[in-house]
mmCIF file of C-alpha atoms and ligand atoms in Angstrom:
data_model
loop_
_atom_site.group_PDB
_atom_site.id
_atom_site.type_symbol
_atom_site.label_atom_id
_atom_site.label_comp_id
_atom_site.label_asym_id
_atom_site.label_seq_id
_atom_site.Cartn_x
_atom_site.Cartn_y
_atom_site.Cartn_z
ATOM 1 C CA MET A 1 -27.767 -28.455 -1.714
ATOM 2 C CA ILE A 2 -30.243 -30.973 -2.947
ATOM 3 C CA THR A 3 -30.916 -34.035 -0.804
ATOM 4 C CA PHE A 4 -31.936 -37.329 -2.386
ATOM 5 C CA HIS A 5 -33.713 -39.309 0.300
ATOM 6 C CA ASN A 6 -34.955 -42.832 0.441
ATOM 7 C CA PRO A 7 -38.794 -43.131 0.777
ATOM 8 C CA HIS A 8 -38.503 -46.899 1.330
ATOM 9 C CA HIS A 9 -35.720 -46.946 3.920
ATOM 10 C CA ALA A 10 -38.029 -47.921 6.835
ATOM 11 C CA GLN A 11 -38.791 -51.229 5.109
ATOM 12 C CA HIS A 12 -35.354 -52.270 6.379
ATOM 13 C CA GLN A 13 -35.922 -52.584 10.062
ATOM 14 C CA GLY A 14 -33.794 -55.181 11.812
ATOM 15 C CA GLN A 15 -34.880 -56.401 15.185
ATOM 16 C CA PHE A 16 -31.698 -57.730 16.749
ATOM 17 C CA GLU A 17 -27.985 -58.014 16.147
ATOM 18 C CA MET A 18 -25.606 -60.542 17.748
ATOM 19 C CA PHE A 19 -23.447 -58.945 20.481
ATOM 20 C CA ARG A 20 -21.456 -60.660 23.158
ATOM 21 C CA GLY A 21 -23.423 -63.852 22.858
ATOM 22 C CA GLN A 22 -26.764 -62.215 22.966
ATOM 23 C CA LEU A 23 -29.266 -60.796 20.532
ATOM 24 C CA VAL A 24 -29.491 -57.035 21.302
ATOM 25 C CA PRO A 25 -31.797 -54.422 19.726
ATOM 26 C CA CYS A 26 -30.323 -52.953 16.491
ATOM 27 C CA PHE A 27 -28.515 -49.681 16.713
ATOM 28 C CA GLU A 28 -29.070 -49.012 13.046
ATOM 29 C CA VAL A 29 -32.753 -47.863 13.189
ATOM 30 C CA PRO A 30 -35.036 -45.969 10.802
ATOM 31 C CA ALA A 31 -35.315 -42.974 13.225
ATOM 32 C CA ARG A 32 -31.674 -42.076 12.387
ATOM 33 C CA VAL A 33 -32.518 -40.776 8.907
ATOM 34 C CA ASP A 34 -36.005 -39.575 9.833
ATOM 35 C CA ASP A 35 -34.126 -37.213 12.230
ATOM 36 C CA VAL A 36 -31.784 -36.013 9.507
ATOM 37 C CA LEU A 37 -34.636 -35.388 7.140
ATOM 38 C CA ALA A 38 -36.556 -33.408 9.861
ATOM 39 C CA GLU A 39 -33.511 -31.305 10.563
ATOM 40 C CA LEU A 40 -32.923 -30.611 6.830
ATOM 41 C CA GLN A 41 -36.482 -29.403 6.640
ATOM 42 C CA ARG A 42 -36.265 -27.337 9.771
ATOM 43 C CA ARG A 43 -33.134 -25.548 8.661
ATOM 44 C CA LYS A 44 -34.269 -25.304 5.013
ATOM 45 C CA LEU A 45 -31.007 -26.489 3.695
ATOM 46 C CA GLY A 46 -32.364 -27.056 0.160
ATOM 47 C CA GLU A 47 -34.724 -29.142 -1.943
ATOM 48 C CA LEU A 48 -35.699 -32.684 -0.878
ATOM 49 C CA ARG A 49 -36.127 -35.141 -3.660
ATOM 50 C CA THR A 50 -36.694 -38.866 -4.068
ATOM 51 C CA PRO A 51 -34.470 -40.416 -6.608
ATOM 52 C CA GLU A 52 -35.313 -41.927 -9.965
ATOM 53 C CA ARG A 53 -35.015 -45.714 -10.225
ATOM 54 C CA PHE A 54 -31.695 -47.074 -11.607
ATOM 55 C CA ASP A 55 -31.760 -50.535 -13.217
ATOM 56 C CA VAL A 56 -29.980 -53.516 -11.620
ATOM 57 C CA PRO A 57 -27.166 -53.208 -14.286
ATOM 58 C CA ALA A 58 -26.199 -49.870 -12.649
ATOM 59 C CA LEU A 59 -25.393 -51.954 -9.494
ATOM 60 C CA THR A 60 -23.253 -54.553 -11.287
ATOM 61 C CA THR A 61 -20.668 -51.879 -11.963
ATOM 62 C CA ILE A 62 -19.746 -52.560 -8.273
ATOM 63 C CA HIS A 63 -21.534 -55.736 -7.139
ATOM 64 C CA ALA A 64 -21.322 -59.360 -8.367
ATOM 65 C CA PRO A 65 -24.464 -60.531 -10.191
ATOM 66 C CA ARG A 66 -24.707 -63.649 -8.078
ATOM 67 C CA TYR A 67 -24.629 -61.573 -4.866
ATOM 68 C CA LEU A 68 -27.428 -59.262 -6.215
ATOM 69 C CA ASP A 69 -29.525 -62.290 -7.233
ATOM 70 C CA PHE A 70 -29.045 -63.680 -3.767
ATOM 71 C CA LEU A 71 -30.126 -60.403 -1.996
ATOM 72 C CA ALA A 72 -33.141 -60.051 -4.305
ATOM 73 C CA GLY A 73 -34.451 -63.552 -3.451
ATOM 74 C CA ALA A 74 -33.109 -64.000 0.069
ATOM 75 C CA TRP A 75 -36.311 -63.121 1.996
ATOM 76 C CA ALA A 76 -38.510 -65.408 -0.109
ATOM 77 C CA GLU A 77 -36.075 -68.306 0.413
ATOM 78 C CA TRP A 78 -35.914 -67.642 4.137
ATOM 79 C CA VAL A 79 -39.713 -67.684 4.526
ATOM 80 C CA ALA A 80 -39.927 -70.853 2.272
ATOM 81 C CA LEU A 81 -37.676 -72.671 4.777
ATOM 82 C CA ASP A 82 -40.382 -72.245 7.437
ATOM 83 C CA PRO A 83 -43.423 -69.924 7.342
ATOM 84 C CA ALA A 84 -42.714 -68.919 10.938
ATOM 85 C CA ASN A 85 -39.526 -67.250 9.649
ATOM 86 C CA ALA A 86 -41.775 -64.393 8.339
ATOM 87 C CA ALA A 87 -41.744 -63.023 11.943
ATOM 88 C CA ARG A 88 -37.957 -63.147 12.417
ATOM 89 C CA ASP A 89 -34.912 -61.670 10.714
ATOM 90 C CA ALA A 90 -32.334 -63.818 8.878
ATOM 91 C CA LEU A 91 -28.822 -63.733 10.389
ATOM 92 C CA PRO A 92 -25.852 -65.723 9.199
ATOM 93 C CA SER A 93 -24.193 -68.208 11.518
ATOM 94 C CA VAL A 94 -21.602 -70.060 9.389
ATOM 95 C CA TRP A 95 -18.832 -68.650 7.198
ATOM 96 C CA PRO A 96 -16.244 -69.915 4.826
ATOM 97 C CA GLY A 97 -13.208 -69.180 7.013
ATOM 98 C CA ARG A 98 -9.621 -70.053 6.007
ATOM 99 C CA THR A 99 -9.222 -73.194 3.870
ATOM 100 C CA LEU A 100 -12.944 -73.442 3.122
ATOM 101 C CA ARG A 101 -14.253 -72.908 -0.438
ATOM 102 C CA THR A 102 -15.856 -69.763 -1.707
ATOM 103 C CA ASP A 103 -15.952 -70.737 -5.375
ATOM 104 C CA VAL A 104 -18.966 -72.990 -5.106
ATOM 105 C CA LEU A 105 -22.466 -71.633 -4.588
ATOM 106 C CA PRO A 106 -24.205 -73.949 -2.129
ATOM 107 C CA ALA A 107 -27.953 -74.763 -2.475
ATOM 108 C CA ASN A 108 -28.332 -74.450 1.250
ATOM 109 C CA PHE A 109 -29.647 -70.975 2.316
ATOM 110 C CA ALA A 110 -27.691 -70.694 5.555
ATOM 111 C CA ALA A 111 -24.477 -71.543 3.645
ATOM 112 C CA ARG A 112 -25.179 -68.783 1.122
ATOM 113 C CA MET A 113 -26.018 -66.312 3.909
ATOM 114 C CA GLY A 114 -22.467 -67.012 5.247
ATOM 115 C CA LEU A 115 -20.806 -66.987 1.810
ATOM 116 C CA PHE A 116 -22.187 -63.491 1.114
ATOM 117 C CA SER A 117 -21.507 -61.905 4.582
ATOM 118 C CA PHE A 118 -18.818 -61.300 7.206
ATOM 119 C CA ASP A 119 -20.664 -60.747 10.481
ATOM 120 C CA ALA A 120 -23.827 -61.559 12.430
ATOM 121 C CA GLY A 121 -24.697 -57.927 13.124
ATOM 122 C CA SER A 122 -26.597 -57.235 9.941
ATOM 123 C CA PRO A 123 -30.082 -58.718 9.925
ATOM 124 C CA LEU A 124 -31.648 -59.274 6.558
ATOM 125 C CA THR A 125 -35.382 -58.474 6.721
ATOM 126 C CA SER A 126 -38.457 -58.575 4.505
ATOM 127 C CA GLY A 127 -37.775 -55.095 3.157
ATOM 128 C CA THR A 128 -33.968 -55.097 3.062
ATOM 129 C CA TRP A 129 -33.680 -55.481 -0.705
ATOM 130 C CA VAL A 130 -36.326 -52.823 -1.480
ATOM 131 C CA ALA A 131 -34.731 -50.365 0.982
ATOM 132 C CA ALA A 132 -31.115 -51.034 -0.063
ATOM 133 C CA ARG A 133 -31.962 -50.542 -3.699
ATOM 134 C CA ALA A 134 -33.707 -47.293 -3.100
ATOM 135 C CA GLY A 135 -30.822 -46.240 -0.933
ATOM 136 C CA ALA A 136 -28.402 -46.963 -3.753
ATOM 137 C CA ASP A 137 -30.661 -45.006 -6.092
ATOM 138 C CA CYS A 138 -30.088 -41.980 -3.815
ATOM 139 C CA ALA A 139 -26.353 -42.286 -4.185
ATOM 140 C CA LEU A 140 -26.535 -42.726 -7.910
ATOM 141 C CA ALA A 141 -28.948 -39.761 -8.343
ATOM 142 C CA ALA A 142 -26.716 -37.555 -6.190
ATOM 143 C CA ALA A 143 -23.648 -38.546 -8.273
ATOM 144 C CA GLN A 144 -25.582 -37.872 -11.488
ATOM 145 C CA HIS A 145 -26.619 -34.430 -10.212
ATOM 146 C CA VAL A 146 -22.980 -33.546 -9.404
ATOM 147 C CA ALA A 147 -21.677 -35.018 -12.726
ATOM 148 C CA GLN A 148 -24.156 -32.615 -14.407
ATOM 149 C CA GLY A 149 -22.534 -29.684 -12.801
ATOM 150 C CA ALA A 150 -23.922 -29.164 -9.320
ATOM 151 C CA ARG A 151 -21.324 -28.118 -6.620
ATOM 152 C CA SER A 152 -22.738 -30.796 -4.267
ATOM 153 C CA ALA A 153 -25.516 -33.166 -3.489
ATOM 154 C CA PHE A 154 -26.511 -35.244 -0.408
ATOM 155 C CA ALA A 155 -27.573 -38.895 -0.624
ATOM 156 C CA LEU A 156 -29.498 -39.653 2.545
ATOM 157 C CA SER A 157 -29.096 -43.365 1.991
ATOM 158 C CA ARG A 158 -30.166 -46.016 4.457
ATOM 159 C CA PRO A 159 -29.154 -48.739 5.082
ATOM 160 C CA PRO A 160 -25.536 -47.586 5.070
ATOM 161 C CA GLY A 161 -23.014 -48.955 2.619
ATOM 162 C CA HIS A 162 -19.241 -48.655 3.296
ATOM 163 C CA HIS A 163 -18.755 -52.103 4.794
ATOM 164 C CA ALA A 164 -20.454 -53.890 1.913
ATOM 165 C CA GLY A 165 -18.034 -55.417 -0.662
ATOM 166 C CA ALA A 166 -18.521 -56.495 -4.185
ATOM 167 C CA ASP A 167 -20.194 -59.695 -2.996
ATOM 168 C CA PHE A 168 -20.816 -59.452 0.732
ATOM 169 C CA PHE A 169 -22.871 -57.664 3.368
ATOM 170 C CA GLY A 170 -21.937 -56.809 6.902
ATOM 171 C CA GLY A 171 -21.702 -53.901 9.360
ATOM 172 C CA TYR A 172 -25.352 -52.956 8.668
ATOM 173 C CA CYS A 173 -24.464 -52.538 4.948
ATOM 174 C CA PHE A 174 -25.831 -54.374 1.891
ATOM 175 C CA LEU A 175 -25.052 -52.229 -1.118
ATOM 176 C CA ASN A 176 -22.015 -49.888 -1.197
ATOM 177 C CA ASN A 177 -23.697 -46.560 -1.818
ATOM 178 C CA ALA A 178 -20.483 -44.511 -1.754
ATOM 179 C CA ALA A 179 -18.712 -46.882 -4.225
ATOM 180 C CA LEU A 180 -21.725 -46.778 -6.554
ATOM 181 C CA ALA A 181 -21.572 -42.960 -6.450
ATOM 182 C CA ALA A 182 -17.853 -42.914 -7.204
ATOM 183 C CA GLN A 183 -18.194 -45.383 -10.049
ATOM 184 C CA HIS A 184 -21.113 -43.363 -11.468
ATOM 185 C CA LEU A 185 -19.014 -40.223 -11.512
ATOM 186 C CA ARG A 186 -16.306 -42.204 -13.361
ATOM 187 C CA ASP A 187 -18.871 -43.498 -15.877
ATOM 188 C CA GLN A 188 -20.099 -39.965 -16.444
ATOM 189 C CA GLY A 189 -16.594 -38.942 -17.496
ATOM 190 C CA VAL A 190 -14.891 -37.819 -14.287
ATOM 191 C CA ALA A 191 -11.363 -39.085 -14.697
ATOM 192 C CA ARG A 192 -10.216 -39.115 -11.075
ATOM 193 C CA VAL A 193 -12.533 -39.534 -8.111
ATOM 194 C CA ALA A 194 -11.520 -39.386 -4.438
ATOM 195 C CA ILE A 195 -13.498 -40.987 -1.631
ATOM 196 C CA LEU A 196 -13.099 -39.463 1.811
ATOM 197 C CA ASP A 197 -14.577 -41.682 4.506
ATOM 198 C CA ILE A 198 -15.059 -39.933 7.844
ATOM 199 C CA ASP A 199 -17.304 -42.543 9.519
ATOM 200 C CA TYR A 200 -15.919 -43.827 12.836
ATOM 201 C CA HIS A 201 -15.467 -47.299 11.307
ATOM 202 C CA HIS A 202 -13.105 -48.176 8.481
ATOM 203 C CA GLY A 203 -14.914 -48.620 5.181
ATOM 204 C CA ASN A 204 -13.466 -52.116 4.435
ATOM 205 C CA GLY A 205 -15.936 -52.682 1.615
ATOM 206 C CA THR A 206 -15.112 -49.421 -0.220
ATOM 207 C CA GLN A 207 -11.372 -49.931 0.283
ATOM 208 C CA ALA A 208 -11.554 -53.519 -1.140
ATOM 209 C CA ILE A 209 -13.615 -52.489 -4.140
ATOM 210 C CA PHE A 210 -11.084 -49.869 -5.372
ATOM 211 C CA TYR A 211 -7.883 -51.395 -3.895
ATOM 212 C CA ASP A 212 -6.250 -52.216 -7.272
ATOM 213 C CA ARG A 213 -7.425 -49.059 -9.069
ATOM 214 C CA ALA A 214 -5.602 -45.817 -9.745
ATOM 215 C CA ASP A 215 -8.655 -43.892 -10.893
ATOM 216 C CA VAL A 216 -10.478 -43.913 -7.526
ATOM 217 C CA HIS A 217 -8.470 -42.857 -4.446
ATOM 218 C CA TYR A 218 -9.837 -43.996 -1.049
ATOM 219 C CA THR A 219 -8.892 -42.171 2.220
ATOM 220 C CA SER A 220 -10.284 -43.032 5.567
ATOM 221 C CA LEU A 221 -10.105 -41.597 9.125
ATOM 222 C CA HIS A 222 -11.306 -44.126 11.645
ATOM 223 C CA GLY A 223 -10.985 -45.880 14.893
ATOM 224 C CA ASP A 224 -7.868 -48.062 14.995
ATOM 225 C CA PRO A 225 -8.858 -51.567 13.781
ATOM 226 C CA ASP A 226 -6.597 -53.001 16.447
ATOM 227 C CA THR A 227 -9.437 -52.332 18.876
ATOM 228 C CA GLU A 228 -12.397 -51.152 16.663
ATOM 229 C CA TYR A 229 -14.797 -52.737 14.217
ATOM 230 C CA PRO A 230 -14.266 -54.008 11.484
ATOM 231 C CA PHE A 231 -10.964 -55.197 12.997
ATOM 232 C CA PHE A 232 -9.530 -56.994 9.988
ATOM 233 C CA LEU A 233 -8.834 -54.109 7.675
ATOM 234 C CA GLY A 234 -8.030 -50.408 8.031
ATOM 235 C CA TYR A 235 -4.393 -50.386 8.999
ATOM 236 C CA ALA A 236 -1.982 -47.620 7.845
ATOM 237 C CA ASP A 237 0.230 -50.048 5.862
ATOM 238 C CA GLU A 238 -2.653 -50.812 3.418
ATOM 239 C CA ARG A 239 -1.640 -48.590 0.518
ATOM 240 C CA GLY A 240 -3.200 -50.323 -2.499
ATOM 241 C CA THR A 241 -2.041 -53.040 -4.846
ATOM 242 C CA GLY A 242 -0.911 -53.268 -8.450
ATOM 243 C CA ALA A 243 -1.997 -50.221 -10.419
ATOM 244 C CA GLY A 244 -3.744 -49.092 -7.232
ATOM 245 C CA LEU A 245 -0.577 -48.906 -5.182
ATOM 246 C CA GLY A 246 -0.460 -45.468 -3.509
ATOM 247 C CA PHE A 247 -4.130 -44.809 -3.997
ATOM 248 C CA ASN A 248 -5.374 -46.053 -0.655
ATOM 249 C CA CYS A 249 -4.720 -44.096 2.536
ATOM 250 C CA ASN A 250 -5.752 -45.214 6.053
ATOM 251 C CA LEU A 251 -5.415 -42.889 9.004
ATOM 252 C CA PRO A 252 -6.320 -44.988 12.054
ATOM 253 C CA LEU A 253 -6.783 -42.999 15.297
ATOM 254 C CA PRO A 254 -6.977 -44.229 18.908
ATOM 255 C CA ARG A 255 -10.158 -44.514 20.940
ATOM 256 C CA GLY A 256 -10.744 -41.213 22.721
ATOM 257 C CA THR A 257 -9.492 -39.100 19.806
ATOM 258 C CA ASP A 258 -10.752 -35.454 20.095
ATOM 259 C CA PHE A 259 -11.428 -32.886 17.486
ATOM 260 C CA ALA A 260 -7.891 -31.358 17.625
ATOM 261 C CA LEU A 261 -6.257 -34.620 16.671
ATOM 262 C CA TRP A 262 -9.040 -35.721 14.339
ATOM 263 C CA SER A 263 -8.996 -32.448 12.369
ATOM 264 C CA THR A 264 -5.203 -32.677 11.957
ATOM 265 C CA ALA A 265 -5.788 -36.064 10.348
ATOM 266 C CA LEU A 266 -8.545 -34.621 8.225
ATOM 267 C CA LYS A 267 -6.103 -31.892 6.973
ATOM 268 C CA ASN A 268 -3.603 -34.634 6.005
ATOM 269 C CA ALA A 269 -6.370 -36.573 4.277
ATOM 270 C CA LEU A 270 -7.352 -33.486 2.218
ATOM 271 C CA GLN A 271 -3.730 -32.869 1.327
ATOM 272 C CA GLY A 272 -3.461 -36.366 -0.094
ATOM 273 C CA ILE A 273 -6.623 -35.865 -2.035
ATOM 274 C CA ASP A 274 -5.296 -32.623 -3.461
ATOM 275 C CA HIS A 275 -2.015 -34.307 -4.432
ATOM 276 C CA PHE A 276 -3.953 -37.068 -6.235
ATOM 277 C CA GLY A 277 -5.585 -34.428 -8.368
ATOM 278 C CA ALA A 278 -9.181 -35.520 -7.812
ATOM 279 C CA GLN A 279 -11.880 -33.963 -10.037
ATOM 280 C CA ALA A 280 -14.768 -34.908 -7.746
ATOM 281 C CA LEU A 281 -15.164 -36.006 -4.187
ATOM 282 C CA VAL A 282 -17.432 -38.581 -2.509
ATOM 283 C CA VAL A 283 -17.737 -38.203 1.237
ATOM 284 C CA SER A 284 -18.814 -41.228 3.282
ATOM 285 C CA LEU A 285 -20.513 -39.095 5.947
ATOM 286 C CA GLY A 286 -20.654 -41.060 9.175
ATOM 287 C CA ILE A 287 -21.601 -39.065 12.301
ATOM 288 C CA ASP A 288 -20.585 -41.783 14.820
ATOM 289 C CA THR A 289 -17.465 -39.756 15.668
ATOM 290 C CA TYR A 290 -19.759 -37.748 17.941
ATOM 291 C CA GLU A 291 -18.966 -37.758 21.711
ATOM 292 C CA GLY A 292 -22.443 -39.115 22.484
ATOM 293 C CA ASP A 293 -22.351 -42.005 20.075
ATOM 294 C CA PRO A 294 -23.375 -45.215 21.893
ATOM 295 C CA ILE A 295 -21.063 -47.636 19.921
ATOM 296 C CA SER A 296 -18.033 -45.467 19.092
ATOM 297 C CA GLY A 297 -15.036 -43.832 20.853
ATOM 298 C CA PHE A 298 -14.189 -40.331 19.536
ATOM 299 C CA THR A 299 -15.279 -37.140 21.162
ATOM 300 C CA LEU A 300 -16.322 -34.691 18.443
ATOM 301 C CA LYS A 301 -18.922 -32.116 19.467
ATOM 302 C CA SER A 302 -21.915 -30.823 17.565
ATOM 303 C CA GLU A 303 -20.321 -27.498 16.667
ATOM 304 C CA ASP A 304 -17.195 -29.262 15.347
ATOM 305 C CA TYR A 305 -19.228 -30.642 12.457
ATOM 306 C CA LEU A 306 -19.611 -27.099 11.044
ATOM 307 C CA ARG A 307 -15.792 -26.981 10.787
ATOM 308 C CA VAL A 308 -15.715 -30.410 9.209
ATOM 309 C CA GLY A 309 -17.998 -29.197 6.470
ATOM 310 C CA GLN A 310 -15.891 -26.021 5.984
ATOM 311 C CA ALA A 311 -12.676 -28.037 5.704
ATOM 312 C CA ILE A 312 -14.182 -30.391 3.139
ATOM 313 C CA ALA A 313 -15.434 -27.331 1.099
ATOM 314 C CA GLY A 314 -11.809 -26.144 1.115
ATOM 315 C CA ALA A 315 -10.963 -28.925 -1.314
ATOM 316 C CA GLY A 316 -12.803 -26.990 -3.877
ATOM 317 C CA LEU A 317 -14.249 -30.090 -5.497
ATOM 318 C CA PRO A 318 -17.735 -31.124 -6.745
ATOM 319 C CA THR A 319 -18.872 -33.148 -3.789
ATOM 320 C CA VAL A 320 -21.350 -36.009 -3.222
ATOM 321 C CA PHE A 321 -22.118 -36.643 0.460
ATOM 322 C CA VAL A 322 -23.386 -40.114 1.216
ATOM 323 C CA PHE A 323 -24.853 -40.847 4.625
ATOM 324 C CA GLU A 324 -23.270 -43.698 6.658
ATOM 325 C CA GLY A 325 -23.341 -44.340 10.445
ATOM 326 C CA GLY A 326 -24.253 -42.305 13.493
ATOM 327 C CA TYR A 327 -26.265 -43.751 16.392
ATOM 328 C CA ALA A 328 -26.925 -40.970 18.819
ATOM 329 C CA VAL A 329 -30.397 -40.667 17.413
ATOM 330 C CA ALA A 330 -31.337 -37.379 19.200
ATOM 331 C CA GLU A 331 -28.269 -35.515 17.729
ATOM 332 C CA VAL A 332 -27.557 -37.263 14.396
ATOM 333 C CA GLY A 333 -29.745 -34.800 12.510
ATOM 334 C CA ILE A 334 -28.097 -31.670 13.973
ATOM 335 C CA ASN A 335 -24.607 -33.125 13.450
ATOM 336 C CA ALA A 336 -25.074 -34.244 9.902
ATOM 337 C CA VAL A 337 -26.772 -31.063 8.852
ATOM 338 C CA ASN A 338 -23.985 -29.071 10.558
ATOM 339 C CA VAL A 339 -21.515 -30.674 8.154
ATOM 340 C CA LEU A 340 -23.615 -29.829 5.161
ATOM 341 C CA GLU A 341 -24.288 -26.250 6.357
ATOM 342 C CA GLY A 342 -20.550 -25.692 7.128
ATOM 343 C CA PHE A 343 -19.800 -26.831 3.601
ATOM 344 C CA GLU A 344 -22.376 -24.512 2.044
ATOM 345 C CA GLN A 345 -21.263 -21.498 4.097
ATOM 346 C CA ALA A 346 -17.670 -21.994 2.908
ATOM 347 C CA CYS A 347 -18.518 -22.397 -0.753
HETATM 348 C C1 FKS B 1 -21.914 -52.861 18.612
HETATM 349 C C2 FKS B 1 -20.865 -53.577 17.791
HETATM 350 C C3 FKS B 1 -20.547 -52.833 16.554
HETATM 351 C C4 FKS B 1 -20.934 -53.161 14.136
HETATM 352 C C5 FKS B 1 -20.591 -51.775 13.809
HETATM 353 C C6 FKS B 1 -21.054 -51.419 12.438
HETATM 354 C C7 FKS B 1 -20.851 -49.899 12.126
HETATM 355 C C8 FKS B 1 -21.557 -49.521 10.817
HETATM 356 C C9 FKS B 1 -21.143 -48.150 10.337
HETATM 357 C C10 FKS B 1 -21.975 -47.802 9.050
HETATM 358 F F1 FKS B 1 -21.572 -46.663 8.564
HETATM 359 F F2 FKS B 1 -21.731 -48.709 8.118
HETATM 360 F F3 FKS B 1 -23.250 -47.761 9.320
HETATM 361 N N1 FKS B 1 -20.758 -53.697 15.394
HETATM 362 N N2 FKS B 1 -22.791 -53.735 19.344
HETATM 363 O O1 FKS B 1 -21.360 -47.134 11.218
HETATM 364 O O2 FKS B 1 -19.739 -48.114 9.978
HETATM 365 ZN ZN1 ZN B 2 -19.632 -46.331 11.558
#
């Protein structure tokens, strides 16, 4: 399997995220994907490539132009406010909650940070735009490779993507890599695309992007939003709207879920995807379901990930894997590559 990796990912390096009233060191660190890359090399899983550059218009298939303009210029604006800002990350602190307007684009930078985000856990840094764009290129290149006939490809994108919506960032995500991959498959002529999101957290951005569409089916297994981030989306009764009704499937699971329960849910998810009649699959590959993950609550073990890959291969679909979360830095490489190896063994 070819891996498209992001040579610019380390330019996105947040210092702190807001947690329980304090700024704490970021969990989403560059070492995460360096580890995966090292493990791919160690186990010789296949060729490693850097992606070609896709134009900004390739991003407007998913993202709002005014949001992309904002991201592209945000760091320069931040530093223009105060030269001392060059040494600190930008975090939002005010949001348009209920009854406040989202249709006007304020001149004030802090106001636009809030308009285009939903949490204070996703620092915007000097290299965020460069890194996020190159990460999106990985997803687009992997989708292109599969659209051209490959059985599978892996986009080792960073920063992650599944919480990012058409016009907002949050949950460490800025551009929705999996959504871009799914749309690229559609644009290359694949009529029905399924997204399977196995990150510990619900992919609220991906769900929202495709919620009213019947051509892209979204299924997610995740920690119950009643207790787990992102809290405000990811319940089982969210089934799609309009033409998209019936094409969204959430399988929330309680904290403490083990592989036996989790893999039963995976089987159900794959049945739904089969019933949909997907012609290609995009997997949002989060590894934060691991027992040792510092911010999550499932108990999957390293060897379980081989079985995860085997089960996904059983769908028999051309598959694009897109990297998402996973914060147990010492094991994230082994676990992610276990999924890919399990998939390859079963093909
Ligand atoms: C810990 C609080 C957790 C944010 C969690 C974000 C999870 C991100 C992710 C992604 F795949 F996008 F990276 N707050 N102090 O794992 O879903
Ligand atoms: Zn996650």
